[in-house]
């Protein structure tokens, strides 16, 4: 939730406000403040790839870059890099640098610009649109999710840009569905962040082979003992049968669970019909376990190929949880533009597009950002004050030539001085 919404009418008023908030601490610690200026008032903070089409200056709920949203960005980035003569000899931190570089020159990406420079944020809120009020968003990190661009986590998040979205979605949806079948308090037993796929399968195999005939259900509750995909005949300590799942019911659970992920699989159709007369539950369980490996492994292989990490990325639950979080990244100062803008970036958590509307996807991306970086203030810059504030900023050297230190913009700024 926004704590304060405030109108800023001058640079003096703004610097006083910044001086006031910069002295505040959170739990005894000073946290970095991040600024994002936008020249208009838009409902959500979204990276370029996820923005809506515009029709007569009104946003409509359709993806402006539908193919990139639905299929992924690998071909798009590779085409840009190829045209620029940047050879893809290896993956890793260099790709994040390149994504940041091309974004600054107009490419759409899945990262969102912010700045640690309060004056730069104000410049962007005032520049480019004199017909609308500007907005300046002031953020602080909620957690320690401020990452280095060359680190483990950002290597993984960058690699997602070069993996088909269908593979990422399939990994997330299958693992989420599998974990949700288990009682919440029992999940860490089977789905620890430190488990490999082999570990998960081994833990499930041990559970399928374990027979419980009597348990203190009244004390611990039924949910603790309702492990899916197995036959259950559990009596309470008093001898009353409380939890029962027949072999047919357990087999049906397995078939029903796998159906969305193995559509048109003839063997699964056999298991759902005639197989129940010929095969035991153990066969169904082995089939389930083999498909856990089959459905999770391809994504991890793609991730390892594209991350550029020397280590093997092999812990599916940790990866599943981490790629759905948002992060703040301070990039390398690879060009004057990033240096002058004190640039940083928010990488939003990955959101699957399957089964939800584009508008709902945008909302989830916006929510993901706010879960890691707190929006503390929304500052409104009245449209009639924008030009005046830009003139005030120019006195302090914050103008187009500083923000965009290339020949075109520097020449434009100097030319303005010589207009009659």
mmCIF file of N, CA and C in Angstrom, residues 157-201:
data_model
loop_
_atom_site.group_PDB
_atom_site.id
_atom_site.type_symbol
_atom_site.label_atom_id
_atom_site.label_comp_id
_atom_site.label_asym_id
_atom_site.label_seq_id
_atom_site.Cartn_x
_atom_site.Cartn_y
_atom_site.Cartn_z
ATOM 1 N N UNK A 157 17.540 -15.956 -13.716
ATOM 2 C CA UNK A 157 16.465 -15.105 -14.233
ATOM 3 C C UNK A 157 16.764 -14.658 -15.670
ATOM 4 N N UNK A 158 18.018 -14.381 -15.970
ATOM 5 C CA UNK A 158 18.400 -13.997 -17.339
ATOM 6 C C UNK A 158 18.214 -15.161 -18.292
ATOM 7 N N UNK A 159 18.564 -16.355 -17.842
ATOM 8 C CA UNK A 159 18.454 -17.532 -18.705
ATOM 9 C C UNK A 159 17.016 -17.781 -19.145
ATOM 10 N N UNK A 160 16.037 -17.380 -18.324
ATOM 11 C CA UNK A 160 14.631 -17.590 -18.682
ATOM 12 C C UNK A 160 14.279 -16.889 -19.989
ATOM 13 N N UNK A 161 14.986 -15.807 -20.315
ATOM 14 C CA UNK A 161 14.722 -15.083 -21.562
ATOM 15 C C UNK A 161 15.067 -15.898 -22.800
ATOM 16 N N UNK A 162 15.837 -16.972 -22.623
ATOM 17 C CA UNK A 162 16.319 -17.751 -23.764
ATOM 18 C C UNK A 162 15.781 -19.190 -23.745
ATOM 19 N N UNK A 163 14.717 -19.396 -22.961
ATOM 20 C CA UNK A 163 14.037 -20.694 -22.887
ATOM 21 C C UNK A 163 12.594 -20.479 -23.320
ATOM 22 N N UNK A 164 12.033 -21.340 -24.166
ATOM 23 C CA UNK A 164 10.629 -21.170 -24.564
ATOM 24 C C UNK A 164 9.705 -21.092 -23.352
ATOM 25 N N UNK A 165 8.773 -20.157 -23.396
ATOM 26 C CA UNK A 165 7.862 -19.982 -22.262
ATOM 27 C C UNK A 165 7.077 -21.260 -21.981
ATOM 28 N N UNK A 166 6.784 -22.043 -23.015
ATOM 29 C CA UNK A 166 6.014 -23.278 -22.807
ATOM 30 C C UNK A 166 6.763 -24.228 -21.883
ATOM 31 N N UNK A 167 8.100 -24.266 -21.995
ATOM 32 C CA UNK A 167 8.889 -25.142 -21.124
ATOM 33 C C UNK A 167 8.919 -24.625 -19.693
ATOM 34 N N UNK A 168 9.039 -23.306 -19.540
ATOM 35 C CA UNK A 168 9.044 -22.727 -18.195
ATOM 36 C C UNK A 168 7.682 -22.937 -17.545
ATOM 37 N N UNK A 169 6.617 -22.636 -18.305
ATOM 38 C CA UNK A 169 5.265 -22.810 -17.777
ATOM 39 C C UNK A 169 5.013 -24.257 -17.369
ATOM 40 N N UNK A 170 5.456 -25.187 -18.217
ATOM 41 C CA UNK A 170 5.244 -26.606 -17.922
ATOM 42 C C UNK A 170 5.934 -27.019 -16.635
ATOM 43 N N UNK A 171 7.148 -26.544 -16.429
ATOM 44 C CA UNK A 171 7.897 -26.856 -15.207
ATOM 45 C C UNK A 171 7.178 -26.311 -13.982
ATOM 46 N N UNK A 172 6.794 -25.036 -14.029
ATOM 47 C CA UNK A 172 6.141 -24.404 -12.884
ATOM 48 C C UNK A 172 4.806 -25.074 -12.577
ATOM 49 N N UNK A 173 4.010 -25.292 -13.608
ATOM 50 C CA UNK A 173 2.664 -25.820 -13.384
ATOM 51 C C UNK A 173 2.691 -27.260 -12.889
ATOM 52 N N UNK A 174 3.613 -28.063 -13.418
ATOM 53 C CA UNK A 174 3.682 -29.453 -12.962
ATOM 54 C C UNK A 174 4.155 -29.529 -11.512
ATOM 55 N N UNK A 175 5.205 -28.798 -11.179
ATOM 56 C CA UNK A 175 5.722 -28.870 -9.816
ATOM 57 C C UNK A 175 4.726 -28.280 -8.828
ATOM 58 N N UNK A 176 4.063 -27.198 -9.210
ATOM 59 C CA UNK A 176 3.048 -26.619 -8.329
ATOM 60 C C UNK A 176 1.909 -27.610 -8.092
ATOM 61 N N UNK A 177 1.459 -28.258 -9.164
ATOM 62 C CA UNK A 177 0.361 -29.224 -9.025
ATOM 63 C C UNK A 177 0.781 -30.405 -8.160
ATOM 64 N N UNK A 178 1.997 -30.901 -8.369
ATOM 65 C CA UNK A 178 2.484 -32.045 -7.596
ATOM 66 C C UNK A 178 2.570 -31.700 -6.111
ATOM 67 N N UNK A 179 3.154 -30.564 -5.791
ATOM 68 C CA UNK A 179 3.315 -30.174 -4.393
ATOM 69 C C UNK A 179 1.965 -29.936 -3.720
ATOM 70 N N UNK A 180 1.018 -29.381 -4.459
ATOM 71 C CA UNK A 180 -0.284 -29.065 -3.862
ATOM 72 C C UNK A 180 -1.104 -30.301 -3.536
ATOM 73 N N UNK A 181 -0.741 -31.466 -4.082
ATOM 74 C CA UNK A 181 -1.438 -32.706 -3.753
ATOM 75 C C UNK A 181 -1.138 -33.159 -2.315
ATOM 76 N N UNK A 182 -0.057 -32.659 -1.746
ATOM 77 C CA UNK A 182 0.378 -33.125 -0.431
ATOM 78 C C UNK A 182 -0.061 -32.158 0.658
ATOM 79 N N UNK A 183 -0.406 -32.668 1.838
ATOM 80 C CA UNK A 183 -0.738 -31.775 2.954
ATOM 81 C C UNK A 183 0.394 -30.781 3.190
ATOM 82 N N UNK A 184 0.040 -29.527 3.438
ATOM 83 C CA UNK A 184 1.041 -28.457 3.508
ATOM 84 C C UNK A 184 2.151 -28.756 4.507
ATOM 85 N N UNK A 185 1.789 -29.298 5.676
ATOM 86 C CA UNK A 185 2.809 -29.532 6.697
ATOM 87 C C UNK A 185 3.737 -30.693 6.341
ATOM 88 N N UNK A 186 3.339 -31.519 5.365
ATOM 89 C CA UNK A 186 4.155 -32.663 4.967
ATOM 90 C C UNK A 186 5.053 -32.358 3.762
ATOM 91 N N UNK A 187 4.809 -31.254 3.076
ATOM 92 C CA UNK A 187 5.551 -30.972 1.839
ATOM 93 C C UNK A 187 7.061 -30.905 2.027
ATOM 94 N N UNK A 188 7.567 -30.271 3.106
ATOM 95 C CA UNK A 188 9.027 -30.211 3.242
ATOM 96 C C UNK A 188 9.714 -31.573 3.278
ATOM 97 N N UNK A 189 8.973 -32.617 3.665
ATOM 98 C CA UNK A 189 9.560 -33.962 3.708
ATOM 99 C C UNK A 189 9.919 -34.443 2.306
ATOM 100 N N UNK A 190 9.096 -34.053 1.330
ATOM 101 C CA UNK A 190 9.268 -34.548 -0.041
ATOM 102 C C UNK A 190 9.832 -33.491 -0.990
ATOM 103 N N UNK A 191 9.673 -32.226 -0.636
ATOM 104 C CA UNK A 191 10.015 -31.157 -1.575
ATOM 105 C C UNK A 191 10.892 -30.096 -0.905
ATOM 106 N N UNK A 192 11.992 -30.527 -0.370
ATOM 107 C CA UNK A 192 12.954 -29.598 0.225
ATOM 108 C C UNK A 192 13.670 -28.799 -0.868
ATOM 109 N N UNK A 193 14.072 -27.583 -0.547
ATOM 110 C CA UNK A 193 14.842 -26.760 -1.497
ATOM 111 C C UNK A 193 16.181 -27.404 -1.841
ATOM 112 N N UNK A 194 16.670 -28.278 -0.984
ATOM 113 C CA UNK A 194 17.978 -28.905 -1.214
ATOM 114 C C UNK A 194 17.873 -30.262 -1.913
ATOM 115 N N UNK A 195 16.668 -30.636 -2.376
ATOM 116 C CA UNK A 195 16.476 -31.935 -3.032
ATOM 117 C C UNK A 195 16.669 -31.813 -4.538
ATOM 118 N N UNK A 196 17.333 -32.803 -5.106
ATOM 119 C CA UNK A 196 17.360 -32.981 -6.557
ATOM 120 C C UNK A 196 16.106 -33.742 -6.971
ATOM 121 N N UNK A 197 15.911 -33.905 -8.280
ATOM 122 C CA UNK A 197 14.782 -34.721 -8.744
ATOM 123 C C UNK A 197 14.917 -36.143 -8.208
ATOM 124 N N UNK A 198 16.140 -36.668 -8.211
ATOM 125 C CA UNK A 198 16.377 -38.021 -7.687
ATOM 126 C C UNK A 198 15.984 -38.119 -6.223
ATOM 127 N N UNK A 199 16.291 -37.083 -5.435
ATOM 128 C CA UNK A 199 15.926 -37.077 -4.010
ATOM 129 C C UNK A 199 14.410 -37.098 -3.835
ATOM 130 N N UNK A 200 13.709 -36.307 -4.637
ATOM 131 C CA UNK A 200 12.248 -36.257 -4.545
ATOM 132 C C UNK A 200 11.657 -37.633 -4.848
ATOM 133 N N UNK A 201 12.144 -38.253 -5.914
ATOM 134 C CA UNK A 201 11.635 -39.570 -6.303
ATOM 135 C C UNK A 201 11.937 -40.604 -5.223
#
